[in-house]
Amino acid sequence: MAERRYFGTDGIRGRANSHPMTPEVALRVGLAAGRLFMSEDDRRHLVVIGKDTRLSGYMIEPALVAGFASAGMDVITFGPLPTPGVAMMTRSMRADLGVMISASHNAFMDNGIKLFGPDGYKLSDSVELKIEAMMDAELDEDLAPADKLGRVKRIDDSQARYIEVAKATFPKALSLKGLRIVIDCANGAGYRVAPTTLYELGAEVFPLGVEPNGLNINADCGSTHPQALSAAVNLHRADIGIALDGDADRVIICDEKGQVVDGDQIMALVARDWSEQGLLTGGGVVATVMSNLGLERALLADGLTLERTKVGDRYVMERMREGGFNVGGEQSGHIILRDHATTGDGLVSALQVLAVLVKSGRPMSALARQFDPVPQILTNIRYAAGKPMEAASVKAAIAGGEARLKGQGRVLVRKSGTEKLIRVMAEGDDEALVESVVEDICAAVKAAAG
């Protein structure tokens, strides 16, 4: 595959106002994607744009709008809306393209641009590479004539539309009446829609992270910092806690004791429930190479499979579509339920967990541990430059670790698609052995990185 200059594993992402997350790059994305998705017919072409609550969204959005409008595309902006809401609106408004401005679970100083095709699915690698090839063209090439410029407007009912769609995924025969729910919206894109949805389904709602100021997104809150959720669950004596990330495409759950439930356990819970109802398709679940070996063993014991992909919910979705699966996701809390959404949807996934909770009549702590995870250690090593993964010493350390864990665990070492990080993961039944393997590989990576 050609070397990527802009796109990573989940769109374009970086520090706001530094390459590649500058107004100029955003303008070029609008121009290039606008040209690519303008077909030959005479009808008006439409792009819809949503964003999370980052301060830099006010800089990136107008640049994108200018690019699309100058390519001749009409633009509708939504303001703050979860990523899955943008995907949904792209389809329901019959847009040619959808754009989400967000750096997901990253801190406020980062931002990103994610693109969706007219079907509401993230763009394929090949389409992203076509956009990249067009982005470095002269800025005044192939512009629309003055009478064919795109028109721009904002619509204010996108949040209400998304709330109705989310509510419709919760079984009609059930209600959340009597449940005390803490919802942590990470001061992000779900800060209005998530508490409203839960309230309208009957719950008593205790919201956290619903006062965004442009700088506090994901700051000591949300799915990447579940400590705030745990504390609030205990404080309010809640039945369950739900934490979203900045763009609300991830979810982490807390049981009534404040214990955290990760994406692997959520996938197991939903897959088993859907399997019992005859709703599970594909014969199993699609997850990434990061998902715990315990999940794989638990599904196998139920006669279900676990198929693994590269890291990135886009790759999970591609495999789900190929194999006819309707449950997939990542340990980090990206849960994709294809019957309801075309991308990870934290709120809709939480509603499926709540449906199981209500039907079972049991406390969340009795449902939370669907399997015993095997010891898994993940260490991130930051590096400044170079390619430490290509060093012979690192390759030898990885091979040595794999040999030591053979038959009772596995090793995974990969470069982050969004940051200058090497992620070293190992898991297995013998925790001391796993620790030793990770330490050895990390030492080799650090030495190679200088």
Short mmCIF file of C-alpha atoms in Angstrom, two decimals:
data_model
loop_
_atom_site.label_atom_id
_atom_site.label_comp_id
_atom_site.label_asym_id
_atom_site.label_seq_id
_atom_site.Cartn_x
_atom_site.Cartn_y
_atom_site.Cartn_z
CA MET A 1 0.00 0.00 0.00
CA ALA A 2 1.21 3.53 -0.79
CA GLU A 3 2.73 5.53 2.08
CA ARG A 4 0.06 7.69 3.77
CA ARG A 5 0.86 11.36 4.22
CA TYR A 6 -2.29 12.55 5.96
CA PHE A 7 -4.66 9.71 6.89
CA GLY A 8 -4.01 7.35 9.82
CA THR A 9 -6.06 4.47 11.20
CA ASP A 10 -9.03 6.79 11.89
CA GLY A 11 -9.00 9.74 9.51
CA ILE A 12 -6.55 12.63 9.80
CA ARG A 13 -5.47 13.51 13.32
CA GLY A 14 -2.89 15.70 15.02
CA ARG A 15 -2.14 18.65 17.26
CA ALA A 16 -4.48 21.55 16.43
CA ASN A 17 -2.82 24.32 14.40
CA SER A 18 0.18 22.09 13.62
CA HIS A 19 0.55 19.99 10.47
CA PRO A 20 -1.56 18.08 9.48
CA MET A 21 -4.32 19.64 11.59
CA THR A 22 -4.14 23.14 10.10
CA PRO A 23 -6.77 25.26 8.34
CA GLU A 24 -4.86 24.80 5.07
CA VAL A 25 -4.98 21.00 5.27
CA ALA A 26 -8.69 21.16 6.18
CA LEU A 27 -9.29 23.41 3.16
CA ARG A 28 -7.43 20.91 0.95
CA VAL A 29 -9.51 18.01 2.36
CA GLY A 30 -12.69 19.91 1.46
CA LEU A 31 -11.46 20.69 -2.05
CA ALA A 32 -10.16 17.17 -2.76
CA ALA A 33 -13.05 15.18 -1.21
CA GLY A 34 -15.51 17.62 -2.76
CA ARG A 35 -14.09 17.05 -6.23
CA LEU A 36 -13.94 13.28 -5.76
CA PHE A 37 -17.53 12.92 -4.55
CA MET A 38 -19.07 15.31 -7.10
CA SER A 39 -20.46 13.01 -9.76
CA GLU A 40 -21.14 14.06 -13.33
CA ASP A 41 -24.89 14.66 -13.06
CA ASP A 42 -26.41 18.11 -12.67
CA ARG A 43 -28.06 17.68 -9.25
CA ARG A 44 -26.84 19.58 -6.21
CA HIS A 45 -24.27 17.70 -4.16
CA LEU A 46 -24.32 17.72 -0.37
CA VAL A 47 -21.82 17.22 2.45
CA VAL A 48 -22.87 17.20 6.13
CA ILE A 49 -20.45 18.18 8.89
CA GLY A 50 -20.60 17.49 12.63
CA LYS A 51 -18.06 18.11 15.36
CA ASP A 52 -17.29 17.56 19.01
CA THR A 53 -16.75 20.35 21.56
CA ARG A 54 -13.05 21.19 21.03
CA LEU A 55 -12.08 24.85 20.73
CA SER A 56 -10.18 24.07 17.51
CA GLY A 57 -13.39 22.88 15.85
CA TYR A 58 -14.20 26.56 15.30
CA MET A 59 -11.02 26.81 13.19
CA ILE A 60 -11.24 23.50 11.28
CA GLU A 61 -14.96 23.66 10.37
CA PRO A 62 -14.92 26.95 8.38
CA ALA A 63 -11.85 25.79 6.42
CA LEU A 64 -13.58 22.53 5.47
CA VAL A 65 -16.76 24.44 4.57
CA ALA A 66 -14.77 26.80 2.32
CA GLY A 67 -13.14 23.88 0.53
CA PHE A 68 -16.39 22.03 -0.12
CA ALA A 69 -18.28 25.17 -1.16
CA SER A 70 -15.54 26.22 -3.59
CA ALA A 71 -15.64 22.72 -5.13
CA GLY A 72 -19.37 23.31 -5.69
CA MET A 73 -20.85 21.19 -2.89
CA ASP A 74 -23.68 22.37 -0.67
CA VAL A 75 -22.81 22.12 3.03
CA ILE A 76 -24.98 21.48 6.09
CA THR A 77 -23.36 21.86 9.51
CA PHE A 78 -24.81 20.26 12.64
CA GLY A 79 -22.70 21.65 15.48
CA PRO A 80 -21.89 19.16 18.28
CA LEU A 81 -23.12 15.67 17.38
CA PRO A 82 -21.73 12.18 18.13
CA THR A 83 -19.73 10.52 15.33
CA PRO A 84 -22.43 7.82 14.86
CA GLY A 85 -24.99 10.63 14.56
CA VAL A 86 -23.03 12.13 11.66
CA ALA A 87 -22.86 8.70 9.98
CA MET A 88 -26.61 8.27 10.46
CA MET A 89 -27.45 11.75 9.14
CA THR A 90 -25.21 11.24 6.09
CA ARG A 91 -27.45 8.35 5.07
CA SER A 92 -30.80 9.77 6.14
CA MET A 93 -30.22 13.13 4.39
CA ARG A 94 -28.91 11.35 1.26
CA ALA A 95 -25.67 13.31 1.43
CA ASP A 96 -22.74 12.45 -0.83
CA LEU A 97 -20.31 12.68 2.07
CA GLY A 98 -20.27 13.06 5.86
CA VAL A 99 -17.51 14.66 7.94
CA MET A 100 -16.84 14.45 11.68
CA ILE A 101 -14.37 16.90 13.23
CA SER A 102 -12.99 15.15 16.30
CA ALA A 103 -9.92 13.55 17.83
CA SER A 104 -12.15 11.08 19.67
CA HIS A 105 -10.63 10.16 23.06
CA ASN A 106 -7.56 12.43 22.70
CA ALA A 107 -7.07 15.58 24.79
CA PHE A 108 -8.47 18.96 23.66
CA MET A 109 -5.24 20.11 21.98
CA ASP A 110 -5.63 17.46 19.26
CA ASN A 111 -8.27 17.36 16.56
CA GLY A 112 -9.12 15.20 13.57
CA ILE A 113 -11.20 14.80 10.42
CA LYS A 114 -13.14 11.58 9.74
CA LEU A 115 -14.98 11.03 6.46
CA PHE A 116 -18.06 8.89 5.73
CA GLY A 117 -19.34 7.79 2.34
CA PRO A 118 -22.99 8.19 1.28
CA ASP A 119 -23.76 4.78 2.86
CA GLY A 120 -22.68 6.06 6.30
CA TYR A 121 -19.58 3.85 6.45
CA LYS A 122 -16.04 5.16 6.92
CA LEU A 123 -14.10 5.48 3.66
CA SER A 124 -11.88 2.63 2.52
CA ASP A 125 -8.08 2.90 2.41
CA SER A 126 -8.19 3.16 -1.38
CA VAL A 127 -10.61 6.12 -1.37
CA GLU A 128 -8.56 7.89 1.32
CA LEU A 129 -5.44 7.45 -0.81
CA LYS A 130 -7.28 8.99 -3.80
CA ILE A 131 -8.17 12.00 -1.65
CA GLU A 132 -4.54 12.27 -0.48
CA ALA A 133 -3.33 12.25 -4.10
CA MET A 134 -5.68 15.16 -4.90
CA MET A 135 -4.91 17.16 -1.74
CA ASP A 136 -1.52 18.37 -2.92
CA ALA A 137 -2.87 19.85 -6.17
CA GLU A 138 -2.80 23.63 -6.68
CA LEU A 139 -5.49 25.28 -4.56
CA ASP A 140 -7.04 27.09 -7.53
CA GLU A 141 -7.47 24.00 -9.75
CA ASP A 142 -10.96 22.74 -10.78
CA LEU A 143 -12.87 25.30 -8.73
CA ALA A 144 -16.60 25.74 -9.29
CA PRO A 145 -17.66 28.74 -11.42
CA ALA A 146 -19.14 31.66 -9.48
CA ASP A 147 -22.74 30.61 -10.15
CA LYS A 148 -22.13 26.99 -9.09
CA LEU A 149 -20.58 27.58 -5.64
CA GLY A 150 -21.99 25.51 -2.80
CA ARG A 151 -24.55 26.98 -0.41
CA VAL A 152 -24.01 26.60 3.33
CA LYS A 153 -26.55 26.33 6.16
CA ARG A 154 -26.76 25.00 9.69
CA ILE A 155 -29.62 22.82 10.88
CA ASP A 156 -30.49 22.67 14.55
CA ASP A 157 -32.57 19.48 14.81
CA SER A 158 -29.77 16.93 14.21
CA GLN A 159 -29.49 16.15 17.94
CA ALA A 160 -33.24 15.56 18.23
CA ARG A 161 -33.15 13.25 15.20
CA TYR A 162 -30.28 11.25 16.67
CA ILE A 163 -32.06 10.93 20.04
CA GLU A 164 -35.13 9.43 18.32
CA VAL A 165 -33.03 6.93 16.37
CA ALA A 166 -31.11 5.92 19.53
CA LYS A 167 -34.34 5.45 21.52
CA ALA A 168 -35.76 3.25 18.75
CA THR A 169 -32.90 0.74 19.25
CA PHE A 170 -34.09 0.01 22.81
CA PRO A 171 -36.71 -2.80 22.93
CA LYS A 172 -40.19 -1.25 22.95
CA ALA A 173 -41.51 -3.66 25.61
CA LEU A 174 -38.86 -2.50 28.12
CA SER A 175 -38.41 0.68 30.17
CA LEU A 176 -35.60 2.18 32.21
CA LYS A 177 -38.10 3.27 34.88
CA GLY A 178 -36.69 2.76 38.37
CA LEU A 179 -33.04 2.59 37.22
CA ARG A 180 -30.51 5.07 38.58
CA ILE A 181 -27.92 5.73 35.86
CA VAL A 182 -24.75 7.83 35.93
CA ILE A 183 -23.79 8.99 32.42
CA ASP A 184 -20.36 10.58 31.85
CA CYS A 185 -20.31 12.40 28.51
CA ALA A 186 -16.61 13.41 28.66
CA ASN A 187 -17.58 17.06 28.06
CA GLY A 188 -17.84 15.93 24.45
CA ALA A 189 -20.24 15.49 21.57
CA GLY A 190 -22.76 13.41 23.54
CA TYR A 191 -23.24 15.96 26.33
CA ARG A 192 -26.87 16.72 25.40
CA VAL A 193 -28.09 13.67 23.49
CA ALA A 194 -27.02 10.91 25.93
CA PRO A 195 -28.64 12.18 29.17
CA THR A 196 -31.78 13.18 27.24
CA THR A 197 -32.12 9.74 25.63
CA LEU A 198 -31.80 7.93 28.98
CA TYR A 199 -34.23 10.32 30.68
CA GLU A 200 -36.84 9.92 27.92
CA LEU A 201 -36.60 6.12 28.27
CA GLY A 202 -37.55 6.46 31.95
CA ALA A 203 -34.28 6.46 33.89
CA GLU A 204 -33.26 8.64 36.81
CA VAL A 205 -30.17 10.25 35.30
CA PHE A 206 -27.07 11.63 37.04
CA PRO A 207 -25.02 13.39 34.33
CA LEU A 208 -21.26 14.04 34.45
CA GLY A 209 -19.03 15.75 31.90
CA VAL A 210 -21.87 17.82 30.43
CA GLU A 211 -20.31 21.29 30.73
CA PRO A 212 -17.95 21.57 27.75
CA ASN A 213 -15.84 24.73 27.52
CA GLY A 214 -13.68 23.83 24.51
CA LEU A 215 -10.73 22.78 26.67
CA ASN A 216 -12.12 20.12 29.06
CA ILE A 217 -13.09 17.35 26.62
CA ASN A 218 -11.85 13.97 27.96
CA ALA A 219 -10.14 15.81 30.84
CA ASP A 220 -10.25 13.43 33.84
CA CYS A 221 -13.61 12.17 32.62
CA GLY A 222 -15.16 9.92 29.99
CA SER A 223 -14.27 6.40 28.92
CA THR A 224 -10.50 6.97 29.18
CA HIS A 225 -10.78 8.10 32.84
CA PRO A 226 -13.45 5.83 34.38
CA GLN A 227 -12.39 6.76 37.94
CA ALA A 228 -14.81 9.72 37.84
CA LEU A 229 -17.63 7.40 36.78
CA SER A 230 -16.84 4.85 39.51
CA ALA A 231 -16.85 7.55 42.18
CA ALA A 232 -20.18 8.98 40.94
CA VAL A 233 -21.81 5.53 40.84
CA ASN A 234 -20.89 5.00 44.49
CA LEU A 235 -21.92 8.55 45.46
CA HIS A 236 -25.37 8.31 43.87
CA ARG A 237 -25.89 4.61 44.69
CA ALA A 238 -26.55 4.09 40.98
CA ASP A 239 -27.46 0.78 39.35
CA ILE A 240 -25.01 1.32 36.50
CA GLY A 241 -22.55 3.88 35.16
CA ILE A 242 -21.96 4.67 31.49
CA ALA A 243 -18.94 6.61 30.17
CA LEU A 244 -18.63 7.85 26.59
CA ASP A 245 -15.54 9.35 24.95
CA GLY A 246 -15.23 12.76 23.30
CA ASP A 247 -17.10 11.88 20.11
CA ALA A 248 -19.37 9.29 21.80
CA ASP A 249 -18.39 6.35 19.59
CA ARG A 250 -16.92 4.46 22.59
CA VAL A 251 -18.49 3.25 25.81
CA ILE A 252 -17.20 1.85 29.09
CA ILE A 253 -19.60 0.56 31.76
CA CYS A 254 -19.37 0.52 35.58
CA ASP A 255 -21.39 -1.91 37.67
CA GLU A 256 -23.25 -0.79 40.82
CA LYS A 257 -20.09 -1.39 42.88
CA GLY A 258 -18.09 0.99 40.69
CA GLN A 259 -16.11 -1.78 38.99
CA VAL A 260 -15.16 -1.06 35.37
CA VAL A 261 -16.43 -3.28 32.54
CA ASP A 262 -14.42 -3.03 29.29
CA GLY A 263 -15.41 -3.47 25.66
CA ASP A 264 -14.52 -7.18 25.57
CA GLN A 265 -16.99 -7.95 28.39
CA ILE A 266 -19.65 -5.76 26.74
CA MET A 267 -19.22 -7.62 23.42
CA ALA A 268 -19.53 -10.97 25.19
CA LEU A 269 -22.67 -9.83 27.04
CA VAL A 270 -24.44 -8.51 23.92
CA ALA A 271 -23.32 -11.42 21.70
CA ARG A 272 -24.62 -14.02 24.18
CA ASP A 273 -27.91 -12.15 24.62
CA TRP A 274 -28.42 -11.79 20.86
CA SER A 275 -27.41 -15.42 20.32
CA GLU A 276 -30.06 -16.60 22.82
CA GLN A 277 -32.67 -14.50 21.00
CA GLY A 278 -31.58 -15.85 17.59
CA LEU A 279 -30.48 -12.36 16.54
CA LEU A 280 -26.70 -12.95 16.27
CA THR A 281 -25.46 -13.28 12.69
CA GLY A 282 -22.14 -14.55 11.31
CA GLY A 283 -21.79 -17.18 14.03
CA GLY A 284 -19.68 -15.04 16.33
CA VAL A 285 -18.00 -11.70 16.97
CA VAL A 286 -15.37 -9.62 15.15
CA ALA A 287 -12.74 -7.96 17.37
CA THR A 288 -9.18 -6.75 16.97
CA VAL A 289 -5.84 -8.31 17.81
CA MET A 290 -6.01 -6.40 21.14
CA SER A 291 -9.05 -8.27 22.52
CA ASN A 292 -8.38 -10.59 25.45
CA LEU A 293 -7.77 -14.30 24.92
CA GLY A 294 -10.42 -14.89 27.60
CA LEU A 295 -13.08 -13.47 25.26
CA GLU A 296 -12.03 -15.89 22.53
CA ARG A 297 -12.19 -18.86 24.90
CA ALA A 298 -15.60 -17.83 26.31
CA LEU A 299 -17.13 -17.49 22.85
CA LEU A 300 -15.67 -20.83 21.73
CA ALA A 301 -17.23 -22.50 24.80
CA ASP A 302 -20.62 -21.21 23.53
CA GLY A 303 -19.96 -22.50 20.01
CA LEU A 304 -19.26 -18.98 18.72
CA THR A 305 -16.17 -17.71 16.92
CA LEU A 306 -13.94 -14.68 17.47
CA GLU A 307 -12.47 -13.26 14.28
CA ARG A 308 -9.60 -10.79 14.73
CA THR A 309 -8.63 -7.79 12.59
CA LYS A 310 -6.05 -5.02 12.67
CA VAL A 311 -6.62 -2.31 15.30
CA GLY A 312 -9.22 0.23 14.20
CA ASP A 313 -13.00 0.02 14.20
CA ARG A 314 -12.94 0.60 10.43
CA TYR A 315 -11.21 -2.77 9.91
CA VAL A 316 -13.64 -4.46 12.31
CA MET A 317 -16.56 -3.08 10.30
CA GLU A 318 -15.03 -4.17 6.98
CA ARG A 319 -14.73 -7.75 8.26
CA MET A 320 -18.26 -7.62 9.70
CA ARG A 321 -19.65 -6.59 6.33
CA GLU A 322 -17.66 -9.28 4.48
CA GLY A 323 -18.68 -12.06 6.87
CA GLY A 324 -22.25 -11.01 7.69
CA PHE A 325 -21.50 -10.36 11.39
CA ASN A 326 -23.65 -7.94 13.39
CA VAL A 327 -21.61 -7.66 16.63
CA GLY A 328 -18.02 -6.48 16.72
CA GLY A 329 -15.73 -3.98 18.35
CA GLU A 330 -12.66 -3.19 20.37
CA GLN A 331 -11.59 -3.71 23.97
CA SER A 332 -11.36 0.09 24.28
CA GLY A 333 -15.16 0.33 24.02
CA HIS A 334 -15.78 0.85 20.31
CA ILE A 335 -18.77 -1.48 19.98
CA ILE A 336 -20.32 -1.87 16.52
CA LEU A 337 -23.86 -3.22 16.36
CA ARG A 338 -24.53 -3.38 12.66
CA ASP A 339 -28.29 -3.84 13.06
CA HIS A 340 -28.38 -0.30 14.47
CA ALA A 341 -25.35 1.68 13.25
CA THR A 342 -22.64 1.88 10.59
CA THR A 343 -19.88 2.74 13.07
CA GLY A 344 -19.14 2.47 16.80
CA ASP A 345 -21.95 4.00 18.86
CA GLY A 346 -21.40 4.35 22.60
CA LEU A 347 -24.96 5.31 23.49
CA VAL A 348 -26.67 2.62 21.38
CA SER A 349 -24.26 -0.02 22.77
CA ALA A 350 -25.06 1.12 26.32
CA LEU A 351 -28.78 0.76 25.57
CA GLN A 352 -28.23 -2.89 24.57
CA VAL A 353 -26.45 -3.52 27.90
CA LEU A 354 -29.33 -1.79 29.70
CA ALA A 355 -31.82 -4.01 27.85
CA VAL A 356 -30.04 -7.13 29.20
CA LEU A 357 -29.91 -5.57 32.69
CA VAL A 358 -33.67 -4.81 32.70
CA LYS A 359 -34.68 -8.24 31.28
CA SER A 360 -32.49 -10.21 33.67
CA GLY A 361 -33.59 -8.41 36.83
CA ARG A 362 -30.07 -9.06 38.16
CA PRO A 363 -27.56 -6.43 39.33
CA MET A 364 -24.96 -5.27 36.80
CA SER A 365 -22.17 -6.88 38.85
CA ALA A 366 -23.75 -10.30 38.16
CA LEU A 367 -23.67 -9.61 34.39
CA ALA A 368 -20.41 -7.70 34.13
CA ARG A 369 -17.93 -10.56 34.26
CA GLN A 370 -18.85 -12.66 31.24
CA PHE A 371 -15.43 -14.34 31.29
CA ASP A 372 -12.21 -14.31 33.31
CA PRO A 373 -9.68 -12.29 31.33
CA VAL A 374 -6.20 -13.79 31.09
CA PRO A 375 -3.43 -11.51 32.40
CA GLN A 376 -2.76 -8.92 29.68
CA ILE A 377 -0.12 -6.20 29.88
CA LEU A 378 0.02 -3.23 27.49
CA THR A 379 2.87 -0.72 27.63
CA ASN A 380 3.18 2.35 25.39
CA ILE A 381 6.66 3.61 24.51
CA ARG A 382 6.92 7.12 23.07
CA TYR A 383 9.68 7.80 20.55
CA ALA A 384 10.87 10.97 18.81
CA ALA A 385 12.06 9.76 15.40
CA GLY A 386 13.31 6.79 13.41
CA LYS A 387 11.77 3.36 12.94
CA PRO A 388 12.50 1.32 16.08
CA MET A 389 10.18 -1.49 14.92
CA GLU A 390 12.60 -2.27 12.08
CA ALA A 391 15.63 -2.78 14.34
CA ALA A 392 17.04 -6.33 14.33
CA SER A 393 17.28 -6.26 18.15
CA VAL A 394 13.54 -5.46 18.46
CA LYS A 395 12.59 -8.20 15.99
CA ALA A 396 14.74 -10.66 17.94
CA ALA A 397 13.13 -9.66 21.26
CA ILE A 398 9.64 -10.13 19.80
CA ALA A 399 10.54 -13.55 18.37
CA GLY A 400 12.03 -14.54 21.74
CA GLY A 401 8.86 -13.46 23.57
CA GLU A 402 6.64 -15.41 21.17
CA ALA A 403 8.74 -18.53 21.68
CA ARG A 404 8.50 -18.23 25.49
CA LEU A 405 4.69 -17.83 25.39
CA LYS A 406 4.11 -20.44 22.69
CA GLY A 407 0.85 -22.30 23.26
CA GLN A 408 -0.12 -20.35 26.38
CA GLY A 409 -0.38 -16.76 25.23
CA ARG A 410 0.55 -14.27 22.54
CA VAL A 411 2.61 -11.15 21.81
CA LEU A 412 1.57 -8.10 19.81
CA VAL A 413 3.86 -5.16 19.07
CA ARG A 414 2.60 -2.39 16.81
CA LYS A 415 3.06 1.26 15.94
CA SER A 416 0.17 3.57 16.84
CA GLY A 417 -1.69 4.90 13.81
CA THR A 418 -2.33 8.29 15.44
CA GLU A 419 0.70 9.05 17.68
CA LYS A 420 4.48 8.41 17.84
CA LEU A 421 4.02 5.40 20.10
CA ILE A 422 5.04 1.75 19.99
CA ARG A 423 2.44 -0.40 21.77
CA VAL A 424 3.81 -3.59 23.35
CA MET A 425 1.16 -6.10 24.44
CA ALA A 426 1.46 -9.65 25.73
CA GLU A 427 -1.05 -11.93 27.42
CA GLY A 428 -1.07 -15.44 28.77
CA ASP A 429 -2.03 -17.66 31.68
CA ASP A 430 1.27 -17.07 33.55
CA GLU A 431 1.29 -13.41 34.65
CA ALA A 432 4.94 -13.39 35.72
CA LEU A 433 6.01 -14.77 32.34
CA VAL A 434 3.87 -12.17 30.53
CA GLU A 435 5.46 -9.35 32.58
CA SER A 436 8.95 -10.63 31.81
CA VAL A 437 8.23 -10.86 28.07
CA VAL A 438 6.84 -7.28 27.95
CA GLU A 439 9.82 -5.92 29.93
CA ASP A 440 12.32 -7.54 27.54
CA ILE A 441 10.59 -6.22 24.41
CA CYS A 442 10.16 -2.73 25.90
CA ALA A 443 13.86 -2.59 26.78
CA ALA A 444 14.75 -3.50 23.18
CA VAL A 445 12.36 -0.86 21.77
CA LYS A 446 13.71 1.87 24.10
CA ALA A 447 17.29 1.03 23.17
CA ALA A 448 16.47 1.09 19.43
CA ALA A 449 14.57 4.39 19.81
CA GLY A 450 17.58 5.95 21.53
#
